[in-house]
Structures are given as C-alpha cells and as structure tokens.
Amino acid sequence: MSSTTTAQEWLERLRHLPLEQPLRLMNVCGGHERSITQAGIRSLLPDMVELIPGPGCPVCVCPEEAIYAAIQYALHHPVTLVAFGDMLRVPVNVPKGEVRSLEEAKAQGGDVRPIASPTEAVAIAAAQPERRVVFLAAGFETTTAPIAAMLAQGAPENLLVLSAARLTWPAVAMLLQSDTPGFEALIAPGHVATVMGPEEWSFVVERHGLAAAIAGFSPESLLAATWSVVRQSVEQRPFLDNCYGELVRPGGNRRGKALLDEVFEVVDAPWRGIGIIPASGYALRGDYRRHDVLNQLPDYAAEQRRRAGEMPPGCDCAKVVLGKIYPIACRLYGEACTPRTPVGPCMVSDEGACRIWWSAGHRQHST
Amino acid sequence: MCLGIPMQVVAIDQYVARCAAKGVERDVSLFMLMNDEVKVGDFVMVHVGYAIQIMTEADARSTWELLDQVLAAEPLPNA
C-alpha cells in the first residue's frame, strides 16, 4: 500500500472489510499504545475490532527483586546507582517505613542518578574510577542492544551491570501457548523488529496461524497494520506483514544482533507479577561476566522477603501487562493510583498502559 | 524507551556522531551501525543514545511531526 495513504483512508478501508465475527488485536509496545491512545484510534475502529494493549513496557515487568537489590546497593554500599529515569519511582514490596523506591533511596542520601543513555553510565564510571557504578539495566531488545554495544566497545571495569533486560517475543509466545491468549491477531513492535529483524515474529503466523503485522508509530502505520491483520483474518490467509518498511529490514540490524549475541546469553527469567518466562532474559556471557554486579556485591535479589517478585498489594498491573484487563478496570486506577502517587509500575512508566491512558484523559474507573 | 528520535548527522568522529534534531545537538554512538556507511547529512533513528538504523529525510520529518503531537499531548505528571 502507498505510504501516503491517510489515516482517514485506512479507516475507510477497514470499514469495508467484511468482518463477520469479533477480532481481538494485541499490540505489544508502549510506543504503539501511546500513539493509539493519543490519536483516539480505538474509538474510530469498527465495533468488531478490539485493540488490546499487551506486554510492551519493560519497566512494568522489571523484576521487583532487581529493583529491591538496586535500592540496597544505593543504601548500603559506596556506589553510584544509575538507571533509566522511569525506574526511579517504581515501588517495591517492603514493610511500611522502609525505603520502597530508588527515588526514596536518593532522598535518604543514596547516590542515585537517572540516565537517558548507556553512554552516560560509561561517562559517570570513567569520571570516578575508584568508585563502583551499578547500572540497573531494564529494557527490551531496543535498549539491550545499545547496552551490549556499550560493553563490547569497552566499558570501565568499575561499571557493573544488574541485568533486568528482557526479550519481547517470549511473552507473546507464552500467551499464545496458554489456554486463553485473549487475542486473534498481533500488531508487532516496530523498533524491536528494526533491531532484531521481522523474522522473529513469524512464529505467530507459522505456529499459531494468526495474522500479524509490524507497525511503526504513526497513526497511519498503526492503521495500515490494523487493516492488514483484519484483512488477513477475513481472507483466512495469515502472513507476517511489514507496515514499517522505513526502518524494518530483513535480518534487522545485523551488527546490533551480533553485539547482543557476543555480550549476552538468553536465559529463563522472571517477569514481575507474572513469573518465569522461558528464554526471555538477557544475562552477561563469558568474559563480560566481570561486569556482573554479583561478582563484587551481595545478591540482595535472592533474599527471602514477603511478596518478593509480586506486584504491589491490590495492584492489577500484571493483568494489564498481559492484556487480561484494560487499565481502567484496575481497582486502584485513578483512585489510590495516579501518576502523582503511583502504586503500580504501569502508572509510573511512560510506556505503561495505565500512565498512557491517564495522560490521554481516561478518568473513568470501570469494572 | 522505544519511541526513538530521528536525528541528522552533523559531524562524525570515529564511532561518535554529532547529531541534530529540531535545534538540539547531542553525541550519538554509531557503534551499532558500523556495517553501514553513515555519512554527514544522513538521518538516523536514535534510541537511548545509539543510532539503530539509517532512515530517509522524509521519514525523519514525519516522525518529528508525530513526536511534536505526542509531546504536546502529554500533560505534566502532576497535572
């Protein structure tokens, strides 16, 4: 289809598709969800087409244990703790009165600094070679490949990594292998596919027979992908469409993937509130393990604690992340949990569905 | 973290490019694009300080328009 097709024209084409039964689409990228919500795309779709936000927020699924460990490093060791800004306000489950976020650890005197790029972590470590710098590294492939680049290029030895990095597709695979995936077509993430290549989403079509399309971040690209998967479903001819050809090329960013393979190995890994997802986490490999925080500091993540690894009490973030409920169906949404006083990570992160819905003006609590 | 910002390469010093977007300049790592020939004047998609792909000027400009809309729509956290 022409890249100059407007959003209005895509909507018109969508309405003309002879869809006979409801079709649930899942998107798995916080950037997609932001565009969809801010452009009001959901309300413009045909009634039979439902678009559900799924696992697309790395901050939201960052293990509670990893954040707890980062807080302990900042409080009890002479280190500088760096993390992407979103991570600083995510609460952990600790008894009342104890430090429950990196932001609180900073207020207690911990040397906690938000960063926007791995290159800043390198600069901070290089500027103070006698002091350990611990990088709480949460993110999906788009963030982890730059972290791999950072280490492969040669990072200072005092830069230690606490890896909470995750792969995107295994969460989708886990949902599809469950009894209740909750969707019949997939909008695949544009920048993950830019780095990893479109091919890693083929399993949705080949193994599960579902329609799939990779989308960019404009309403036009998202609607092109929506139209594609609806048409594929109507015609019962699923294939993996690429509606973000501007950036997504066969094989992806080969250099980025080679760096990931060189620095990290893929391991079974916990997702907050969800549990272990097989082959879904990045752990340092081989000689790069010398940058593993556990080589030099205690393993606080392994501490036995009440509610370790869980979402905060009463918080439905895990259900939101898995696309089981919409943000407004959470009991806490807009009541106890707002961006000013967030309870769950989905209300903290710019990529969390709750935060995105709140920012777009959704105030109605609904069950 | 996944949105990414298109930037134009202004100068290159080994693996680091000085890049500009809408009047703002910053250093961007080209370490993930070493297999590609990035030249001064090219547009790249930048993610957490690293260029992840080369893109056309037209695609860069349409993404800038999209980012303007996203940023305009985002109220302050305490709003």
Short mmCIF file of C-alpha atoms in Angstrom, two decimals:
data_model
loop_
_atom_site.label_atom_id
_atom_site.label_comp_id
_atom_site.label_asym_id
_atom_site.label_seq_id
_atom_site.Cartn_x
_atom_site.Cartn_y
_atom_site.Cartn_z
CA MET A 1 0.00 0.00 0.00
CA SER A 2 1.12 3.53 -0.64
CA SER A 3 2.84 5.20 2.28
CA THR A 4 0.84 8.34 1.53
CA THR A 5 -2.47 6.70 2.43
CA THR A 6 -4.01 8.84 5.17
CA ALA A 7 -5.40 7.64 8.50
CA GLN A 8 -8.89 8.52 7.26
CA GLU A 9 -8.43 6.37 4.17
CA TRP A 10 -7.18 3.43 6.22
CA LEU A 11 -10.24 3.70 8.48
CA GLU A 12 -12.47 3.78 5.41
CA ARG A 13 -10.80 0.64 4.05
CA LEU A 14 -11.15 -1.06 7.42
CA ARG A 15 -14.89 -0.38 7.49
CA HIS A 16 -15.27 -2.00 4.09
CA LEU A 17 -13.71 -5.31 5.13
CA PRO A 18 -16.44 -7.95 5.57
CA LEU A 19 -15.55 -8.97 9.11
CA GLU A 20 -18.20 -11.36 10.40
CA GLN A 21 -17.06 -12.01 13.94
CA PRO A 22 -15.26 -10.01 16.61
CA LEU A 23 -11.49 -9.87 16.23
CA ARG A 24 -9.14 -9.03 19.08
CA LEU A 25 -5.79 -7.49 18.18
CA MET A 26 -2.95 -7.20 20.66
CA ASN A 27 -0.21 -4.58 20.48
CA VAL A 28 2.96 -5.20 22.49
CA CYS A 29 4.75 -1.87 22.54
CA GLY A 30 4.33 1.11 24.85
CA GLY A 31 5.12 3.48 21.97
CA HIS A 32 2.32 1.93 19.92
CA GLU A 33 -0.08 2.22 22.83
CA ARG A 34 0.79 5.89 23.27
CA SER A 35 0.07 6.69 19.61
CA ILE A 36 -3.13 4.61 19.60
CA THR A 37 -4.45 6.23 22.77
CA GLN A 38 -3.47 9.80 21.97
CA ALA A 39 -4.87 9.63 18.44
CA GLY A 40 -8.08 8.08 19.80
CA ILE A 41 -7.76 5.21 17.33
CA ARG A 42 -9.75 2.74 19.45
CA SER A 43 -12.96 4.75 19.23
CA LEU A 44 -12.64 5.02 15.43
CA LEU A 45 -12.28 1.29 14.72
CA PRO A 46 -15.22 -0.85 13.57
CA ASP A 47 -17.17 -2.25 16.54
CA MET A 48 -15.99 -5.80 15.88
CA VAL A 49 -12.30 -4.84 16.08
CA GLU A 50 -10.83 -4.65 19.58
CA LEU A 51 -7.28 -3.42 20.15
CA ILE A 52 -5.75 -4.59 23.43
CA PRO A 53 -2.50 -3.29 24.97
CA GLY A 54 -0.28 -6.25 25.93
CA PRO A 55 3.26 -6.73 27.25
CA GLY A 56 5.03 -3.63 25.94
CA CYS A 57 6.55 -1.97 28.98
CA PRO A 58 9.94 -3.20 30.21
CA VAL A 59 9.78 -1.05 33.35
CA CYS A 60 6.45 -2.67 34.27
CA VAL A 61 7.85 -6.21 34.17
CA CYS A 62 11.28 -5.43 35.63
CA PRO A 63 11.67 -7.93 38.49
CA GLU A 64 10.75 -6.47 41.84
CA GLU A 65 13.80 -8.27 43.24
CA ALA A 66 16.14 -6.39 40.88
CA ILE A 67 14.78 -3.01 41.96
CA TYR A 68 14.98 -4.10 45.61
CA ALA A 69 18.61 -5.10 45.09
CA ALA A 70 19.38 -1.77 43.39
CA ILE A 71 17.89 0.08 46.37
CA GLN A 72 20.08 -1.93 48.79
CA TYR A 73 23.22 -1.18 46.75
CA ALA A 74 22.39 2.53 46.82
CA LEU A 75 21.69 2.49 50.57
CA HIS A 76 24.36 0.17 51.95
CA HIS A 77 27.36 0.33 49.60
CA PRO A 78 29.62 3.17 48.46
CA VAL A 79 28.37 3.01 44.86
CA THR A 80 26.73 5.25 42.30
CA LEU A 81 23.47 3.67 41.12
CA VAL A 82 22.35 4.61 37.61
CA ALA A 83 19.09 3.65 35.90
CA PHE A 84 16.78 4.92 33.21
CA GLY A 85 14.64 7.67 34.72
CA ASP A 86 11.41 5.65 34.67
CA MET A 87 12.90 3.11 37.08
CA LEU A 88 13.41 5.55 39.94
CA ARG A 89 9.79 5.77 41.05
CA VAL A 90 8.83 2.09 40.72
CA PRO A 91 7.84 0.84 44.19
CA VAL A 92 8.96 -2.47 45.70
CA ASN A 93 7.18 -4.52 48.36
CA VAL A 94 8.74 -3.72 51.72
CA PRO A 95 7.26 -3.21 55.19
CA LYS A 96 5.90 0.27 55.86
CA GLY A 97 8.61 2.75 56.77
CA GLU A 98 11.32 1.05 54.71
CA VAL A 99 12.75 2.59 51.54
CA ARG A 100 10.47 1.50 48.71
CA SER A 101 11.94 3.09 45.58
CA LEU A 102 15.23 4.34 44.17
CA GLU A 103 13.82 7.85 44.43
CA GLU A 104 13.38 7.34 48.19
CA ALA A 105 16.88 5.85 48.40
CA LYS A 106 18.20 9.03 46.81
CA ALA A 107 16.28 11.14 49.33
CA GLN A 108 17.95 9.07 52.08
CA GLY A 109 21.36 10.05 50.74
CA GLY A 110 21.95 7.27 48.21
CA ASP A 111 23.93 8.29 45.13
CA VAL A 112 21.19 7.51 42.60
CA ARG A 113 21.30 9.12 39.17
CA PRO A 114 18.86 8.90 36.28
CA ILE A 115 20.41 8.38 32.86
CA ALA A 116 18.99 8.53 29.34
CA SER A 117 21.73 6.51 27.61
CA PRO A 118 24.27 3.78 28.39
CA THR A 119 26.92 6.26 27.24
CA GLU A 120 26.10 8.34 30.34
CA ALA A 121 26.77 5.30 32.55
CA VAL A 122 30.19 4.97 30.90
CA ALA A 123 30.94 8.67 31.39
CA ILE A 124 29.98 8.53 35.08
CA ALA A 125 32.13 5.43 35.65
CA ALA A 126 35.09 6.94 33.76
CA ALA A 127 34.89 10.15 35.80
CA GLN A 128 35.26 8.29 39.13
CA PRO A 129 37.41 5.19 38.50
CA GLU A 130 37.80 4.47 42.22
CA ARG A 131 34.06 4.14 42.77
CA ARG A 132 31.75 1.35 41.56
CA VAL A 133 28.90 2.35 39.32
CA VAL A 134 25.95 -0.06 39.25
CA PHE A 135 23.70 0.15 36.18
CA LEU A 136 20.21 -1.26 36.77
CA ALA A 137 19.64 -2.23 33.14
CA ALA A 138 15.96 -2.78 32.35
CA GLY A 139 14.68 -2.75 28.80
CA PHE A 140 13.70 -4.78 25.77
CA GLU A 141 15.91 -5.58 22.75
CA THR A 142 15.98 -1.95 21.57
CA THR A 143 17.67 -0.93 24.81
CA THR A 144 19.67 -4.09 25.43
CA ALA A 145 21.49 -3.95 22.07
CA PRO A 146 22.89 -0.49 22.96
CA ILE A 147 23.92 -1.86 26.36
CA ALA A 148 25.70 -4.71 24.54
CA ALA A 149 27.38 -2.10 22.32
CA MET A 150 28.45 -0.18 25.42
CA LEU A 151 30.18 -3.24 26.91
CA ALA A 152 31.62 -4.55 23.63
CA GLN A 153 33.17 -1.17 22.90
CA GLY A 154 35.00 -1.39 26.22
CA ALA A 155 33.41 -0.05 29.39
CA PRO A 156 35.39 0.93 32.52
CA GLU A 157 35.98 -2.02 34.86
CA ASN A 158 34.19 -0.21 37.69
CA LEU A 159 30.94 -0.22 35.67
CA LEU A 160 28.79 -3.10 36.92
CA VAL A 161 25.54 -4.24 35.35
CA LEU A 162 22.44 -5.52 37.14
CA SER A 163 20.67 -7.00 34.13
CA ALA A 164 16.88 -6.92 34.06
CA ALA A 165 16.82 -6.93 30.25
CA ARG A 166 14.11 -8.91 28.53
CA LEU A 167 13.11 -10.23 25.11
CA THR A 168 9.69 -9.22 23.79
CA TRP A 169 8.51 -12.21 21.76
CA PRO A 170 8.67 -14.90 24.50
CA ALA A 171 5.87 -13.16 26.43
CA VAL A 172 3.69 -13.28 23.31
CA ALA A 173 4.67 -16.93 22.78
CA MET A 174 3.73 -17.69 26.39
CA LEU A 175 0.31 -16.07 25.93
CA LEU A 176 -0.29 -17.95 22.67
CA GLN A 177 0.65 -21.26 24.31
CA SER A 178 -1.80 -20.64 27.15
CA ASP A 179 -5.44 -21.74 27.10
CA THR A 180 -6.63 -18.14 26.90
CA PRO A 181 -4.33 -15.96 24.80
CA GLY A 182 -7.05 -13.30 24.59
CA PHE A 183 -6.28 -12.18 21.03
CA GLU A 184 -6.52 -13.44 17.46
CA ALA A 185 -4.08 -11.12 15.66
CA LEU A 186 -0.85 -9.32 16.55
CA ILE A 187 0.50 -5.82 15.92
CA ALA A 188 4.24 -6.42 16.32
CA PRO A 189 6.64 -3.77 17.69
CA GLY A 190 8.41 -1.59 15.12
CA HIS A 191 11.71 -0.78 16.79
CA VAL A 192 12.20 -4.26 18.25
CA ALA A 193 11.82 -5.54 14.67
CA THR A 194 14.18 -2.82 13.42
CA VAL A 195 16.92 -4.27 15.63
CA MET A 196 16.03 -7.98 15.66
CA GLY A 197 14.51 -8.31 12.19
CA PRO A 198 10.89 -9.04 11.31
CA GLU A 199 11.56 -12.79 11.10
CA GLU A 200 11.38 -13.43 14.85
CA TRP A 201 7.62 -12.73 14.71
CA SER A 202 6.97 -15.42 12.05
CA PHE A 203 6.06 -17.92 14.76
CA VAL A 204 2.78 -16.09 15.33
CA VAL A 205 1.75 -16.99 11.78
CA GLU A 206 3.54 -20.29 11.29
CA ARG A 207 2.98 -21.92 14.66
CA HIS A 208 -0.33 -20.36 15.66
CA GLY A 209 -1.96 -19.44 12.34
CA LEU A 210 -2.67 -15.88 13.44
CA ALA A 211 -2.47 -12.69 11.40
CA ALA A 212 0.46 -10.41 12.22
CA ALA A 213 1.82 -7.07 11.04
CA ILE A 214 4.75 -4.95 12.19
CA ALA A 215 3.78 -1.31 12.72
CA GLY A 216 5.59 1.98 13.08
CA PHE A 217 4.46 4.69 15.44
CA SER A 218 2.34 7.00 13.31
CA PRO A 219 -1.46 6.58 13.27
CA GLU A 220 -1.14 5.80 9.54
CA SER A 221 1.31 2.96 10.11
CA LEU A 222 -0.71 1.56 13.02
CA LEU A 223 -3.92 1.70 10.96
CA ALA A 224 -2.16 0.11 7.98
CA ALA A 225 -1.13 -2.76 10.27
CA THR A 226 -4.64 -2.96 11.73
CA TRP A 227 -6.16 -3.10 8.25
CA SER A 228 -3.62 -5.74 7.22
CA VAL A 229 -4.35 -8.13 10.09
CA VAL A 230 -8.12 -7.69 9.77
CA ARG A 231 -7.91 -8.42 6.03
CA GLN A 232 -5.64 -11.42 6.65
CA SER A 233 -8.18 -12.72 9.16
CA VAL A 234 -11.15 -12.13 6.86
CA GLU A 235 -9.42 -13.91 3.99
CA GLN A 236 -8.04 -16.58 6.35
CA ARG A 237 -4.63 -16.12 4.79
CA PRO A 238 -2.35 -15.05 7.60
CA PHE A 239 1.15 -13.81 6.83
CA LEU A 240 3.65 -11.52 8.54
CA ASP A 241 3.17 -8.07 7.02
CA ASN A 242 5.69 -5.26 7.41
CA CYS A 243 3.98 -1.89 7.68
CA TYR A 244 7.17 -0.14 8.89
CA GLY A 245 9.42 -0.67 5.89
CA GLU A 246 11.02 2.70 6.56
CA LEU A 247 13.12 1.09 9.29
CA VAL A 248 12.38 -2.64 9.45
CA ARG A 249 14.57 -4.55 7.02
CA PRO A 250 15.10 -8.30 6.54
CA GLY A 251 17.56 -9.55 9.14
CA GLY A 252 17.22 -6.38 11.22
CA ASN A 253 20.32 -4.58 12.43
CA ARG A 254 22.84 -7.40 11.98
CA ARG A 255 25.57 -5.57 13.86
CA GLY A 256 23.22 -4.93 16.79
CA LYS A 257 22.21 -8.59 16.89
CA ALA A 258 25.84 -9.73 16.73
CA LEU A 259 26.66 -7.46 19.67
CA LEU A 260 23.74 -8.90 21.66
CA ASP A 261 25.00 -12.43 20.95
CA GLU A 262 28.55 -11.53 21.89
CA VAL A 263 27.72 -9.91 25.23
CA PHE A 264 24.58 -11.67 26.44
CA GLU A 265 23.13 -15.14 26.62
CA VAL A 266 19.40 -15.80 26.69
CA VAL A 267 18.14 -17.32 29.94
CA ASP A 268 14.87 -18.18 31.66
CA ALA A 269 13.89 -15.04 33.54
CA PRO A 270 11.26 -13.69 35.95
CA TRP A 271 8.73 -11.02 34.89
CA ARG A 272 7.23 -9.07 37.75
CA GLY A 273 3.87 -10.42 38.85
CA ILE A 274 3.92 -12.96 36.02
CA GLY A 275 6.66 -15.45 36.91
CA ILE A 276 9.39 -17.14 34.93
CA ILE A 277 9.10 -16.96 31.14
CA PRO A 278 11.41 -19.43 29.37
CA ALA A 279 14.29 -17.95 27.34
CA SER A 280 13.11 -14.38 27.93
CA GLY A 281 16.01 -12.68 29.72
CA TYR A 282 19.49 -11.43 28.86
CA ALA A 283 22.36 -12.41 31.19
CA LEU A 284 26.01 -11.44 30.71
CA ARG A 285 28.06 -14.04 28.88
CA GLY A 286 31.65 -15.31 29.21
CA ASP A 287 34.28 -12.69 29.91
CA TYR A 288 31.62 -9.95 30.11
CA ARG A 289 30.55 -11.51 33.43
CA ARG A 290 33.33 -9.50 35.02
CA HIS A 291 30.85 -6.59 34.73
CA ASP A 292 28.15 -8.57 36.59
CA VAL A 293 27.24 -6.79 39.81
CA LEU A 294 27.10 -10.15 41.61
CA ASN A 295 30.84 -10.60 41.15
CA GLN A 296 31.50 -7.77 43.55
CA LEU A 297 28.39 -7.11 45.62
CA PRO A 298 25.91 -9.30 47.57
CA ASP A 299 22.93 -10.95 45.88
CA TYR A 300 20.15 -8.98 47.55
CA ALA A 301 17.72 -10.11 44.83
CA ALA A 302 17.83 -13.63 46.26
CA GLU A 303 16.80 -12.51 49.77
CA GLN A 304 13.72 -14.22 51.17
CA ARG A 305 11.11 -11.49 51.59
CA ARG A 306 7.36 -11.31 51.85
CA ARG A 307 5.77 -10.56 48.44
CA ALA A 308 9.15 -10.62 46.68
CA GLY A 309 8.65 -10.55 42.91
CA GLU A 310 5.00 -9.64 43.15
CA MET A 311 3.17 -6.53 42.08
CA PRO A 312 2.21 -4.19 44.95
CA PRO A 313 -0.81 -5.31 47.05
CA GLY A 314 -4.12 -4.64 45.31
CA CYS A 315 -2.40 -3.69 42.04
CA ASP A 316 -3.62 -5.29 38.80
CA CYS A 317 -0.56 -4.34 36.71
CA ALA A 318 0.20 -7.98 35.90
CA LYS A 319 -3.26 -8.40 34.35
CA VAL A 320 -2.85 -5.11 32.48
CA VAL A 321 0.56 -6.17 31.14
CA LEU A 322 -0.84 -9.48 29.88
CA GLY A 323 -3.82 -7.78 28.23
CA LYS A 324 -6.32 -9.52 30.52
CA ILE A 325 -7.92 -6.25 31.61
CA TYR A 326 -7.84 -2.63 30.46
CA PRO A 327 -6.16 -0.13 32.82
CA ILE A 328 -9.48 1.40 33.89
CA ALA A 329 -10.64 -1.99 35.19
CA CYS A 330 -7.97 -1.99 37.91
CA ARG A 331 -9.45 -1.31 41.32
CA LEU A 332 -6.77 1.26 42.09
CA TYR A 333 -6.80 3.15 38.74
CA GLY A 334 -7.38 6.84 39.34
CA GLU A 335 -8.22 6.18 42.99
CA ALA A 336 -5.20 5.13 45.03
CA CYS A 337 -3.03 5.02 41.89
CA THR A 338 -2.32 8.12 39.77
CA PRO A 339 0.90 9.40 38.16
CA ARG A 340 1.40 11.66 41.18
CA THR A 341 1.14 8.78 43.67
CA PRO A 342 1.67 5.63 41.59
CA VAL A 343 1.10 2.25 43.21
CA GLY A 344 1.98 0.00 40.27
CA PRO A 345 4.71 0.30 37.64
CA CYS A 346 2.16 0.66 34.79
CA MET A 347 1.26 4.08 36.25
CA VAL A 348 4.92 5.07 36.67
CA SER A 349 6.42 4.38 33.27
CA ASP A 350 5.88 6.44 30.14
CA GLU A 351 5.34 3.11 28.43
CA GLY A 352 2.89 1.74 30.99
CA ALA A 353 -0.66 1.41 29.71
CA CYS A 354 -2.14 2.98 32.88
CA ARG A 355 0.09 6.05 32.65
CA ILE A 356 -0.65 6.41 28.92
CA TRP A 357 -4.41 6.13 29.43
CA TRP A 358 -4.31 8.59 32.33
CA SER A 359 -2.24 11.08 30.28
CA ALA A 360 -4.79 10.85 27.47
CA GLY A 361 -7.56 11.84 29.88
CA HIS A 362 -9.16 8.49 30.73
CA ARG A 363 -10.55 9.16 34.18
CA GLN A 364 -13.47 6.75 34.24
CA HIS A 365 -12.92 3.83 36.55
CA SER A 366 -14.76 0.86 35.11
CA THR A 367 -15.01 -2.81 36.03
CA MET B 1 12.09 3.95 25.90
CA CYS B 2 11.07 2.56 22.50
CA LEU B 3 9.84 5.63 20.66
CA GLY B 4 13.20 6.73 19.28
CA ILE B 5 14.14 10.12 17.85
CA PRO B 6 15.29 10.73 14.27
CA MET B 7 18.40 12.92 14.09
CA GLN B 8 20.59 14.29 11.30
CA VAL B 9 24.32 13.61 11.37
CA VAL B 10 26.28 16.88 11.55
CA ALA B 11 29.80 15.53 12.11
CA ILE B 12 31.45 12.14 12.64
CA ASP B 13 34.45 11.29 14.82
CA GLN B 14 35.08 7.54 14.63
CA TYR B 15 32.10 5.88 16.38
CA VAL B 16 30.56 9.08 17.65
CA ALA B 17 28.37 11.34 15.56
CA ARG B 18 27.31 14.85 16.44
CA CYS B 19 23.62 14.78 15.57
CA ALA B 20 20.89 17.40 15.44
CA ALA B 21 17.12 17.32 15.76
CA LYS B 22 14.91 20.38 15.87
CA GLY B 23 17.68 22.70 17.02
CA VAL B 24 19.07 20.37 19.66
CA GLU B 25 22.50 18.75 19.23
CA ARG B 26 23.92 15.73 21.02
CA ASP B 27 26.52 12.99 20.63
CA VAL B 28 25.18 9.70 19.27
CA SER B 29 27.01 6.37 19.13
CA LEU B 30 27.31 4.80 15.68
CA PHE B 31 28.64 1.56 17.19
CA MET B 32 25.52 -0.39 16.15
CA LEU B 33 25.77 0.83 12.54
CA MET B 34 29.42 0.00 11.85
CA ASN B 35 28.41 -2.29 8.98
CA ASP B 36 26.69 0.63 7.29
CA GLU B 37 28.21 3.68 5.69
CA VAL B 38 26.84 6.56 7.74
CA LYS B 39 27.75 9.94 6.23
CA VAL B 40 27.39 13.54 7.33
CA GLY B 41 23.93 14.68 6.30
CA ASP B 42 22.32 11.22 6.78
CA PHE B 43 19.30 10.75 9.03
CA VAL B 44 19.37 8.04 11.71
CA MET B 45 16.83 6.70 14.22
CA VAL B 46 18.33 7.22 17.68
CA HIS B 47 17.41 5.08 20.63
CA VAL B 48 18.93 5.67 24.11
CA GLY B 49 21.87 7.49 22.53
CA TYR B 50 22.60 4.87 19.85
CA ALA B 51 21.72 5.05 16.16
CA ILE B 52 19.80 1.85 15.40
CA GLN B 53 19.08 2.40 11.68
CA ILE B 54 19.57 4.82 8.78
CA MET B 55 16.37 6.43 7.52
CA THR B 56 15.25 8.83 4.81
CA GLU B 57 14.79 12.55 5.39
CA ALA B 58 11.08 12.25 4.58
CA ASP B 59 10.61 9.53 7.21
CA ALA B 60 12.62 11.56 9.74
CA ARG B 61 10.42 14.61 9.17
CA SER B 62 7.16 12.70 9.51
CA THR B 63 8.40 11.15 12.78
CA TRP B 64 9.33 14.62 14.08
CA GLU B 65 5.76 15.77 13.40
CA LEU B 66 4.47 12.74 15.29
CA LEU B 67 6.77 13.47 18.26
CA ASP B 68 5.54 17.07 18.35
CA GLN B 69 1.98 15.77 18.70
CA VAL B 70 2.93 13.24 21.36
CA LEU B 71 4.82 15.83 23.43
CA ALA B 72 2.05 18.41 23.06
CA ALA B 73 -0.49 15.90 24.32
CA GLU B 74 1.50 14.83 27.38
CA PRO B 75 0.42 16.77 30.46
CA LEU B 76 2.80 17.33 33.35
CA PRO B 77 2.90 14.39 35.79
CA ASN B 78 1.20 16.45 38.49
CA ALA B 79 -1.49 17.81 36.17
#
